[in-house]
Amino acid sequence: MSATTIESTGLAAGIWNVDASHSEVGFTVRHAGISKVRGKFTELDATLTLGETLAESSVSATIQAASFSSGDANRDGHVRGADFFDVETFPTLSFVSSAVSGDAEEFELTGELTIRDITKTVTFTGEFNGVAVDPFGATRAGFEATTVISRKEFGLTWNAAMAAGGVLVSDKVTITLDVAFVKAD
């Protein structure tokens, strides 16, 4: 995916829709300063619009905040509530790219991430995992990407002090994308 063309990758210009059942938007956050909690959002919609070059390409995505899952029902309920995502008031998270650059091995995807109606510019660094035609004739493309955000910058400020010092939930959150797109007909 050079600055001049994407055709050498097997990707075709046009619209690609996320295959949500084969994709994951995950996160990692440090808990109590000693361990990491991992989780994901299970409901997402995204469109990749590929131009002839990366610079002519874009991504837009919407995630249902209530689809947050960390594997613990009590924690999930707390995080969906007013202390964190407040899914009743802010039902979605979104991302709209503003720039894509890189090559066939690595890329950068910069755009506007919105959480709790607060929008900040973030840059994901990632890898293109290739293109394949599945047994049903659909052309698929895979990508992985990661960014680190400050949850406080998005209004996610709830915390609790630890007896030995420090806080229960770190400010730094790593967001990891492992996504598959299918070429639209």
XYZ file of N, CA, C and O in Angstrom:
740
model
N 0.837 -1.175 0.000
C 0.000 0.000 0.000
C 0.880 1.235 0.000
O 0.965 1.955 0.960
N 1.546 1.422 -1.073
C 2.438 2.576 -1.192
C 1.623 3.851 -1.312
O 0.409 3.826 -1.459
N 2.329 4.944 -1.299
C 1.659 6.230 -1.419
C 1.016 6.385 -2.789
O 0.096 7.174 -2.959
N 1.452 5.618 -3.765
C 0.925 5.793 -5.105
C -0.143 4.779 -5.487
O -1.028 5.077 -6.265
N -0.103 3.558 -4.960
C -1.083 2.561 -5.368
C -1.298 1.502 -4.290
O -0.408 1.240 -3.486
N -2.473 0.890 -4.291
C -2.761 -0.212 -3.371
C -2.922 -1.530 -4.121
O -3.068 -2.571 -3.518
N -2.898 -1.472 -5.457
C -3.213 -2.665 -6.244
C -2.266 -3.832 -5.999
O -2.681 -4.983 -6.105
N -1.023 -3.606 -5.644
C -0.071 -4.697 -5.414
C -0.433 -5.537 -4.185
O 0.075 -6.640 -4.007
N -1.334 -5.045 -3.335
C -1.728 -5.769 -2.121
C -2.853 -6.763 -2.362
O -3.134 -7.584 -1.513
N -3.526 -6.657 -3.501
C -4.706 -7.471 -3.758
C -5.985 -6.772 -3.349
O -7.079 -7.281 -3.579
N -5.860 -5.605 -2.728
C -7.032 -4.809 -2.370
C -7.558 -4.104 -3.616
O -6.781 -3.659 -4.452
N -8.860 -3.988 -3.710
C -9.476 -3.272 -4.816
C -10.120 -1.997 -4.295
O -10.709 -1.994 -3.211
N -9.996 -0.935 -5.062
C -10.647 0.319 -4.690
C -12.151 0.098 -4.602
O -12.711 -0.750 -5.301
N -12.784 0.820 -3.701
C -14.231 0.715 -3.539
C -14.624 0.593 -2.083
O -13.834 0.857 -1.180
N -15.852 0.171 -1.866
C -16.421 0.069 -0.519
C -16.197 -1.333 0.036
O -16.469 -2.332 -0.626
N -15.748 -1.385 1.291
C -15.558 -2.626 2.032
C -16.334 -2.479 3.337
O -16.179 -1.477 4.038
N -17.151 -3.465 3.674
C -17.944 -3.429 4.899
C -17.364 -4.364 5.944
O -16.913 -5.463 5.615
N -17.384 -3.931 7.196
C -16.830 -4.755 8.270
C -17.624 -6.052 8.404
O -18.844 -6.074 8.233
N -16.927 -7.124 8.646
C -17.540 -8.408 8.996
C -17.482 -8.468 10.520
O -16.489 -8.912 11.097
N -18.538 -7.980 11.159
C -18.537 -7.828 12.625
C -18.358 -9.157 13.345
O -17.763 -9.198 14.427
N -18.829 -10.252 12.768
C -18.708 -11.541 13.452
C -17.285 -12.098 13.401
O -16.978 -13.045 14.117
N -16.431 -11.496 12.577
C -15.035 -11.922 12.499
C -14.092 -10.762 12.814
O -12.956 -10.721 12.343
N -14.584 -9.813 13.600
C -13.806 -8.628 13.967
C -13.935 -8.383 15.459
O -14.906 -8.812 16.085
N -12.951 -7.662 16.007
C -13.007 -7.331 17.428
C -12.408 -5.962 17.677
O -11.347 -5.638 17.166
N -13.129 -5.162 18.456
C -12.615 -3.909 18.992
C -12.393 -4.178 20.467
O -13.345 -4.332 21.231
N -11.131 -4.290 20.855
C -10.793 -4.645 22.221
C -10.095 -3.527 22.961
O -9.715 -2.515 22.381
N -9.934 -3.720 24.242
C -9.232 -2.747 25.071
C -8.462 -3.477 26.162
O -8.767 -4.616 26.517
N -7.469 -2.788 26.697
C -6.726 -3.243 27.865
C -6.515 -2.033 28.764
O -6.130 -0.963 28.297
N -6.781 -2.203 30.067
C -6.563 -1.145 31.046
C -5.975 -1.780 32.306
O -6.346 -2.887 32.682
N -5.031 -1.101 32.937
C -4.423 -1.622 34.155
C -5.394 -1.438 35.327
O -6.012 -0.397 35.480
N -5.502 -2.492 36.150
C -6.403 -2.501 37.306
C -5.583 -2.669 38.577
O -4.746 -3.560 38.663
N -5.827 -1.803 39.539
C -5.161 -1.829 40.847
C -3.642 -1.738 40.727
O -2.929 -2.082 41.660
N -3.163 -1.294 39.585
C -1.724 -1.136 39.378
C -0.970 -2.444 39.230
O 0.250 -2.430 39.064
N -1.658 -3.590 39.264
C -0.931 -4.867 39.257
C -1.374 -5.843 38.165
O -0.675 -6.816 37.901
N -2.533 -5.602 37.569
C -3.000 -6.532 36.538
C -3.684 -5.746 35.429
O -3.944 -4.552 35.562
N -3.975 -6.431 34.342
C -4.683 -5.791 33.232
C -6.046 -6.441 33.052
O -6.193 -7.652 33.168
N -7.028 -5.607 32.781
C -8.359 -6.076 32.439
C -8.514 -5.897 30.935
O -8.177 -4.852 30.389
N -9.020 -6.945 30.286
C -9.251 -6.902 28.852
C -10.742 -7.037 28.586
O -11.471 -7.659 29.346
N -11.164 -6.466 27.514
C -12.554 -6.568 27.128
C -12.738 -6.175 25.688
O -11.766 -5.947 24.966
N -14.002 -6.108 25.273
C -14.294 -5.797 23.876
C -15.689 -5.208 23.750
O -16.495 -5.253 24.682
N -15.959 -4.679 22.585
C -17.288 -4.244 22.196
C -17.758 -5.243 21.152
O -17.031 -5.554 20.208
N -18.960 -5.749 21.315
C -19.424 -6.834 20.445
C -20.320 -6.373 19.297
O -20.618 -7.170 18.421
N -20.741 -5.111 19.297
C -21.586 -4.604 18.215
C -20.908 -3.409 17.554
O -20.751 -2.356 18.177
N -20.491 -3.612 16.300
C -19.844 -2.542 15.570
C -20.284 -2.549 14.121
O -20.689 -3.577 13.582
N -20.189 -1.388 13.523
C -20.455 -1.217 12.104
C -19.345 -0.315 11.581
O -19.021 0.697 12.207
N -18.752 -0.687 10.464
C -17.669 0.115 9.903
C -17.633 -0.037 8.400
O -17.989 -1.091 7.860
N -17.168 1.010 7.754
C -16.995 1.008 6.311
C -15.592 1.509 5.986
O -15.157 2.537 6.515
N -14.928 0.761 5.136
C -13.619 1.136 4.613
C -13.832 1.533 3.163
O -14.363 0.744 2.370
N -13.464 2.754 2.829
C -13.551 3.213 1.447
C -12.127 3.324 0.930
O -11.364 4.180 1.382
N -11.773 2.419 0.025
C -10.419 2.412 -0.526
C -10.373 3.201 -1.818
O -11.158 2.957 -2.741
N -9.442 4.135 -1.871
C -9.172 4.861 -3.097
C -8.042 4.159 -3.836
O -7.626 3.058 -3.471
N -7.525 4.796 -4.830
C -6.395 4.226 -5.578
C -5.111 4.280 -4.753
O -4.176 3.531 -5.003
N -5.067 5.181 -3.773
C -3.928 5.291 -2.869
C -4.445 5.312 -1.439
O -5.637 5.537 -1.193
N -3.552 5.108 -0.490
C -3.957 5.213 0.915
C -4.459 6.606 1.245
O -5.429 6.762 1.986
N -3.803 7.621 0.691
C -4.199 8.997 0.971
C -5.629 9.280 0.514
O -6.283 10.175 1.043
N -6.134 8.507 -0.432
C -7.495 8.673 -0.937
C -8.480 7.738 -0.236
O -9.620 7.611 -0.658
N -8.056 7.071 0.815
C -8.865 6.073 1.513
C -9.376 6.618 2.843
O -8.814 7.570 3.387
N -10.448 5.989 3.358
C -11.007 6.445 4.630
C -11.735 5.301 5.335
O -12.078 4.293 4.724
N -11.950 5.502 6.635
C -12.672 4.542 7.468
C -13.637 5.311 8.354
O -13.294 6.377 8.877
N -14.829 4.757 8.519
C -15.759 5.288 9.510
C -16.339 4.104 10.270
O -16.571 3.041 9.696
N -16.539 4.300 11.581
C -17.020 3.194 12.418
C -17.917 3.730 13.524
O -17.706 4.830 14.035
N -18.906 2.906 13.884
C -19.785 3.197 15.011
C -19.866 1.945 15.874
O -20.045 0.837 15.362
N -19.719 2.131 17.170
C -19.772 1.029 18.135
C -20.917 1.300 19.104
O -21.081 2.431 19.580
N -21.685 0.274 19.407
C -22.745 0.392 20.403
C -22.122 0.263 21.789
O -21.559 -0.777 22.136
N -22.175 1.334 22.571
C -21.529 1.357 23.889
C -22.069 0.265 24.813
O -21.320 -0.307 25.613
N -23.342 -0.062 24.699
C -23.939 -1.083 25.564
C -23.418 -2.480 25.265
O -23.637 -3.404 26.048
N -22.689 -2.653 24.156
C -22.135 -3.969 23.815
C -20.808 -4.236 24.519
O -20.186 -5.268 24.283
N -20.413 -3.332 25.423
C -19.190 -3.506 26.208
C -19.233 -4.822 26.978
O -20.217 -5.138 27.635
N -18.151 -5.592 26.905
C -18.080 -6.868 27.616
C -16.650 -7.124 28.083
O -15.723 -7.110 27.280
N -16.516 -7.368 29.390
C -15.206 -7.707 29.947
C -15.203 -9.103 30.570
O -14.217 -9.510 31.163
N -16.331 -9.790 30.460
C -16.419 -11.122 31.036
C -16.872 -11.148 32.485
O -16.918 -12.209 33.098
N -17.200 -9.996 33.049
C -17.674 -9.923 34.432
C -18.930 -9.054 34.448
O -18.848 -7.847 34.195
N -20.078 -9.642 34.734
C -21.359 -8.940 34.650
C -21.412 -7.703 35.550
O -21.939 -6.655 35.144
N -20.878 -7.779 36.768
C -20.897 -6.623 37.665
C -20.066 -5.474 37.107
O -20.503 -4.321 37.111
N -18.848 -5.779 36.640
C -17.980 -4.740 36.072
C -18.631 -4.166 34.812
O -18.646 -2.959 34.607
N -19.185 -5.045 33.967
C -19.796 -4.575 32.721
C -20.936 -3.607 33.006
O -21.054 -2.562 32.357
N -21.762 -3.913 34.005
C -22.852 -3.027 34.375
C -22.344 -1.678 34.862
O -22.898 -0.627 34.518
N -21.272 -1.699 35.672
C -20.688 -0.454 36.174
C -20.140 0.383 35.027
O -20.385 1.592 34.949
N -19.414 -0.246 34.126
C -18.797 0.487 33.016
C -19.854 1.022 32.045
O -19.682 2.097 31.486
N -20.951 0.321 31.877
C -22.036 0.821 31.015
C -22.794 1.976 31.676
O -23.460 2.751 30.997
N -22.690 2.090 33.000
C -23.433 3.093 33.759
C -22.828 4.482 33.702
O -21.852 4.751 32.993
N -23.409 5.378 34.499
C -23.059 6.804 34.481
C -21.605 7.085 34.867
O -21.040 8.088 34.432
N -20.968 6.215 35.670
C -19.577 6.456 36.065
C -18.607 6.368 34.886
O -17.530 6.961 34.923
N -18.984 5.621 33.865
C -18.101 5.449 32.706
C -18.815 5.841 31.408
O -18.923 7.017 31.117
N -19.307 4.875 30.631
C -19.858 5.172 29.306
C -21.227 5.833 29.326
O -21.594 6.511 28.376
N -22.005 5.649 30.376
C -23.344 6.227 30.464
C -24.103 5.958 29.165
O -24.502 6.868 28.437
N -24.316 4.673 28.873
C -24.864 4.246 27.590
C -26.275 4.760 27.329
O -26.685 4.849 26.166
N -27.017 5.105 28.379
C -28.352 5.667 28.170
C -28.259 7.060 27.534
O -29.073 7.419 26.698
N -27.281 7.832 27.945
C -27.095 9.185 27.418
C -26.227 9.198 26.171
O -26.465 9.986 25.251
N -25.204 8.341 26.131
C -24.234 8.302 25.029
C -24.198 6.879 24.455
O -23.307 6.093 24.790
N -25.152 6.522 23.613
C -25.285 5.123 23.178
C -24.207 4.624 22.213
O -24.052 3.417 22.060
N -23.466 5.536 21.583
C -22.467 5.082 20.616
C -21.110 5.739 20.834
O -20.999 6.817 21.409
N -20.083 5.039 20.358
C -18.741 5.569 20.205
C -18.513 5.597 18.698
O -19.063 4.755 17.975
N -17.717 6.537 18.209
C -17.506 6.583 16.767
C -16.077 6.977 16.426
O -15.359 7.552 17.244
N -15.709 6.631 15.200
C -14.399 7.003 14.660
C -14.585 7.352 13.194
O -15.237 6.614 12.453
N -14.004 8.483 12.785
C -13.996 8.889 11.379
C -12.572 9.294 11.042
O -12.004 10.190 11.682
N -11.990 8.617 10.056
C -10.593 8.900 9.721
C -10.448 10.233 9.005
O -11.367 10.719 8.345
N -9.256 10.805 9.150
C -8.916 12.042 8.448
C -7.665 11.864 7.598
O -7.417 12.661 6.698
N -6.879 10.803 7.860
C -5.667 10.553 7.080
C -5.254 9.092 7.220
O -5.381 8.501 8.299
N -4.778 8.526 6.124
C -4.234 7.173 6.110
C -2.909 7.253 5.384
O -2.807 7.843 4.304
N -1.872 6.645 5.964
C -0.562 6.645 5.318
C 0.166 5.350 5.658
O -0.214 4.638 6.584
N 1.189 5.035 4.912
C 1.993 3.858 5.185
C 2.257 3.048 3.944
O 2.272 3.574 2.832
N 2.441 1.742 4.155
C 2.746 0.840 3.045
C 2.107 -0.519 3.302
O 1.287 -0.663 4.194
N 2.514 -1.537 2.517
C 1.890 -2.858 2.607
C 2.136 -3.559 3.939
O 1.412 -4.479 4.297
N 3.137 -3.141 4.667
C 3.427 -3.800 5.938
C 2.861 -3.059 7.136
O 2.369 -3.686 8.077
N 2.947 -1.750 7.126
C 2.497 -0.962 8.265
C 1.786 0.291 7.778
O 2.127 0.828 6.731
N 0.808 0.738 8.562
C 0.089 1.955 8.203
C -0.240 2.750 9.460
O -0.168 2.236 10.571
N -0.590 4.010 9.246
C -1.111 4.866 10.301
C -2.467 5.368 9.863
O -2.648 5.792 8.718
N -3.426 5.285 10.786
C -4.789 5.721 10.542
C -5.114 6.779 11.587
O -5.197 6.483 12.781
N -5.247 8.017 11.141
C -5.529 9.128 12.048
C -6.967 9.572 11.846
O -7.470 9.578 10.712
N -7.623 9.915 12.934
C -8.999 10.377 12.812
C -9.558 10.855 14.121
O -8.848 10.966 15.128
N -10.854 11.109 14.095
C -11.569 11.662 15.232
C -12.324 10.549 15.954
O -13.239 9.948 15.392
N -11.927 10.278 17.199
C -12.584 9.299 18.056
C -13.525 10.060 18.982
O -13.109 11.028 19.632
N -14.789 9.609 19.046
C -15.774 10.259 19.908
C -16.288 9.260 20.934
O -16.785 8.188 20.582
N -16.123 9.626 22.206
C -16.630 8.860 23.344
C -17.324 9.854 24.262
O -16.744 10.891 24.596
N -18.545 9.570 24.673
C -19.334 10.459 25.548
C -19.459 11.865 24.954
O -19.369 12.859 25.653
N -19.619 11.939 23.646
C -19.737 13.203 22.902
C -18.500 14.087 23.018
O -18.570 15.288 22.755
N -17.372 13.521 23.384
C -16.095 14.232 23.400
C -15.256 13.651 22.265
O -15.055 12.434 22.187
N -14.778 14.529 21.398
C -14.037 14.092 20.214
C -12.581 14.517 20.328
O -12.286 15.680 20.613
N -11.689 13.563 20.112
C -10.243 13.802 20.134
C -9.610 13.127 18.925
O -10.076 12.078 18.473
N -8.525 13.707 18.452
C -7.770 13.095 17.361
C -6.872 12.005 17.925
O -6.164 12.223 18.912
N -6.927 10.826 17.303
C -6.084 9.705 17.695
C -5.445 9.111 16.444
O -5.956 9.280 15.332
N -4.320 8.422 16.635
C -3.661 7.735 15.529
C -3.461 6.279 15.898
O -2.843 5.962 16.917
N -4.013 5.404 15.072
C -3.799 3.970 15.187
C -2.601 3.596 14.333
O -2.453 4.095 13.218
N -1.736 2.732 14.847
C -0.681 2.141 14.021
C -1.077 0.700 13.780
O -1.602 0.032 14.684
N -0.858 0.229 12.565
C -1.358 -1.094 12.272
C -0.643 -1.839 11.187
O 0.350 -1.360 10.622
N -1.180 -3.026 10.923
C -0.649 -3.922 9.911
C -1.778 -4.402 9.017
O -2.885 -4.666 9.485
N -1.477 -4.537 7.750
C -2.379 -5.131 6.781
C -2.081 -6.623 6.776
O -0.946 -7.039 6.585
N -3.103 -7.468 7.015
C -2.897 -8.912 7.135
C -3.139 -9.681 5.849
O -2.966 -10.899 5.824
N -3.569 -8.996 4.808
C -3.742 -9.661 3.523
C -5.180 -9.722 3.053
O -6.098 -9.259 3.718
N -5.331 -10.307 1.860
C -6.619 -10.452 1.194
C -6.827 -11.921 0.889
O -5.878 -12.621 0.519
N -8.072 -12.390 1.014
C -8.399 -13.776 0.676
C -9.820 -13.830 0.136
O -10.671 -13.034 0.530
N -10.045 -14.776 -0.756
C -11.396 -15.045 -1.232
C -11.873 -16.273 -0.482
O -11.222 -17.319 -0.502
N -13.019 -16.131 0.223
C -13.516 -17.248 1.016
C -14.234 -18.280 0.131
O -14.430 -18.038 -1.069
N -14.619 -19.440 0.681
C -15.268 -20.484 -0.119
C -16.604 -20.066 -0.738
O -17.124 -20.750 -1.612
N -17.157 -18.927 -0.312
C -18.430 -18.460 -0.817
C -18.263 -17.346 -1.853
O -19.241 -16.755 -2.294
N -16.999 -17.049 -2.197
C -16.712 -16.061 -3.233
C -16.549 -14.636 -2.754
O -16.322 -13.740 -3.557
N -16.641 -14.400 -1.450
C -16.482 -13.047 -0.909
C -14.995 -12.719 -0.767
O -14.213 -13.543 -0.298
N -14.634 -11.513 -1.171
C -13.252 -11.055 -1.016
C -13.138 -10.353 0.326
O -13.889 -9.428 0.630
N -12.191 -10.838 1.141
C -12.002 -10.335 2.501
C -10.611 -9.730 2.654
O -9.667 -10.194 2.037
N -10.516 -8.725 3.533
C -9.227 -8.112 3.867
C -9.145 -7.986 5.385
O -10.145 -7.673 6.045
N -7.962 -8.254 5.940
C -7.783 -8.187 7.383
C -6.779 -7.132 7.796
O -5.783 -6.909 7.103
N -7.047 -6.506 8.929
C -6.191 -5.447 9.455
C -6.121 -5.554 10.977
O -7.094 -5.946 11.617
N -4.983 -5.179 11.535
C -4.817 -5.028 12.977
C -4.288 -3.628 13.226
O -3.469 -3.136 12.455
N -4.739 -2.992 14.308
C -4.258 -1.650 14.638
C -4.425 -1.395 16.126
O -5.291 -1.978 16.776
N -3.587 -0.509 16.653
C -3.581 -0.208 18.080
C -3.354 1.287 18.297
O -2.602 1.926 17.551
N -3.984 1.808 19.339
C -3.705 3.160 19.811
C -3.832 3.168 21.328
O -4.430 2.269 21.917
N -3.280 4.192 21.947
C -3.396 4.375 23.396
C -4.045 5.735 23.628
O -3.637 6.736 23.035
N -5.073 5.740 24.486
C -5.756 6.990 24.803
C -5.715 7.235 26.311
O -5.482 6.323 27.090
N -5.977 8.472 26.685
C -6.226 8.850 28.080
C -7.730 8.839 28.266
O -8.450 9.599 27.618
N -8.228 7.972 29.141
C -9.681 7.904 29.327
C -10.223 9.208 29.909
O -11.349 9.612 29.610
N -9.404 9.908 30.704
C -9.846 11.172 31.300
C -10.152 12.215 30.227
O -11.052 13.031 30.397
N -9.412 12.177 29.107
C -9.652 13.129 28.027
C -11.031 12.946 27.399
O -11.536 13.832 26.723
N -11.643 11.786 27.613
C -12.963 11.492 27.072
C -14.045 11.517 28.160
O -15.135 10.979 27.968
N -13.738 12.130 29.300
C -14.725 12.266 30.365
C -14.937 11.014 31.193
O -15.892 10.930 31.959
N -14.046 10.033 31.059
C -14.137 8.787 31.831
C -13.230 8.929 33.049
O -12.121 8.407 33.102
N -13.712 9.651 34.056
C -12.853 10.062 35.165
C -13.066 9.286 36.463
O -12.312 9.478 37.419
N -14.060 8.403 36.512
C -14.319 7.682 37.758
C -13.077 6.894 38.175
O -12.382 6.304 37.350
N -12.814 6.877 39.487
C -11.706 6.091 40.028
C -11.896 5.934 41.528
O -12.790 6.539 42.118
N -11.048 5.117 42.113
C -11.045 4.917 43.566
C -9.586 4.830 44.012
O -8.761 4.199 43.343
N -9.291 5.473 45.147
C -7.934 5.459 45.685
C -7.614 4.101 46.295
O -8.472 3.457 46.905
N -6.365 3.673 46.124
C -5.886 2.421 46.720
C -5.261 2.737 48.077
O -4.632 3.790 48.246
N -5.401 1.849 49.056
C -4.869 2.064 50.401
C -3.358 2.270 50.389
O -2.829 3.074 51.158
N -2.655 1.579 49.512
C -1.197 1.690 49.451
C -0.741 2.794 48.509
O 0.449 2.945 48.251
N -1.685 3.576 47.991
C -1.374 4.627 47.022
C -1.779 4.196 45.625
O -2.001 3.030 45.349
N -1.890 5.171 44.773
C -2.326 4.882 43.416
C -3.839 4.806 43.314
O -4.554 5.088 44.266
N -4.310 4.419 42.129
C -5.746 4.357 41.884
C -6.133 2.995 41.316
O -5.294 2.242 40.821
N -7.423 2.704 41.382
C -7.930 1.407 40.958
C -7.820 1.183 39.450
O -7.450 0.105 39.000
N -8.149 2.219 38.648
C -8.170 2.078 37.197
C -7.202 3.084 36.572
O -7.291 4.280 36.838
N -6.292 2.595 35.735
C -5.317 3.495 35.113
C -6.000 4.441 34.132
O -7.090 4.164 33.621
N -5.356 5.552 33.865
C -5.861 6.500 32.879
C -5.607 5.985 31.461
O -6.412 6.200 30.566
N -4.504 5.291 31.270
C -4.107 4.826 29.945
C -4.920 3.595 29.539
O -5.004 2.618 30.277
N -5.526 3.666 28.353
C -6.291 2.555 27.799
C -5.728 2.234 26.418
O -5.589 3.130 25.584
N -5.403 0.986 26.191
C -4.951 0.554 24.874
C -6.149 -0.010 24.123
O -6.841 -0.898 24.621
N -6.398 0.529 22.940
C -7.475 0.044 22.075
C -6.839 -0.766 20.962
O -5.902 -0.306 20.300
N -7.368 -1.970 20.749
C -6.831 -2.866 19.732
C -7.939 -3.266 18.765
O -9.010 -3.710 19.187
N -7.663 -3.089 17.493
C -8.592 -3.485 16.441
C -8.047 -4.712 15.739
O -6.883 -4.749 15.369
N -8.882 -5.705 15.552
C -8.569 -6.873 14.738
C -9.796 -7.052 13.858
O -10.797 -7.616 14.291
N -9.739 -6.502 12.652
C -10.945 -6.377 11.846
C -10.818 -7.031 10.479
O -9.748 -7.044 9.875
N -11.939 -7.566 10.028
C -12.062 -8.133 8.687
C -13.105 -7.316 7.941
O -14.176 -7.001 8.492
N -12.790 -6.973 6.707
C -13.725 -6.270 5.831
C -14.022 -7.151 4.628
O -13.176 -7.898 4.165
N -15.242 -7.011 4.108
C -15.670 -7.753 2.922
C -15.970 -6.738 1.828
O -16.686 -5.758 2.054
N -15.428 -7.002 0.639
C -15.639 -6.098 -0.507
C -17.118 -6.119 -0.880
O -17.721 -7.165 -1.051
N -17.697 -4.920 -0.965
C -19.096 -4.802 -1.380
C -19.204 -5.108 -2.870
O -18.273 -4.832 -3.637
N -20.344 -5.651 -3.278
C -20.548 -5.949 -4.708
C -20.729 -4.707 -5.535
O -21.120 -3.693 -5.110
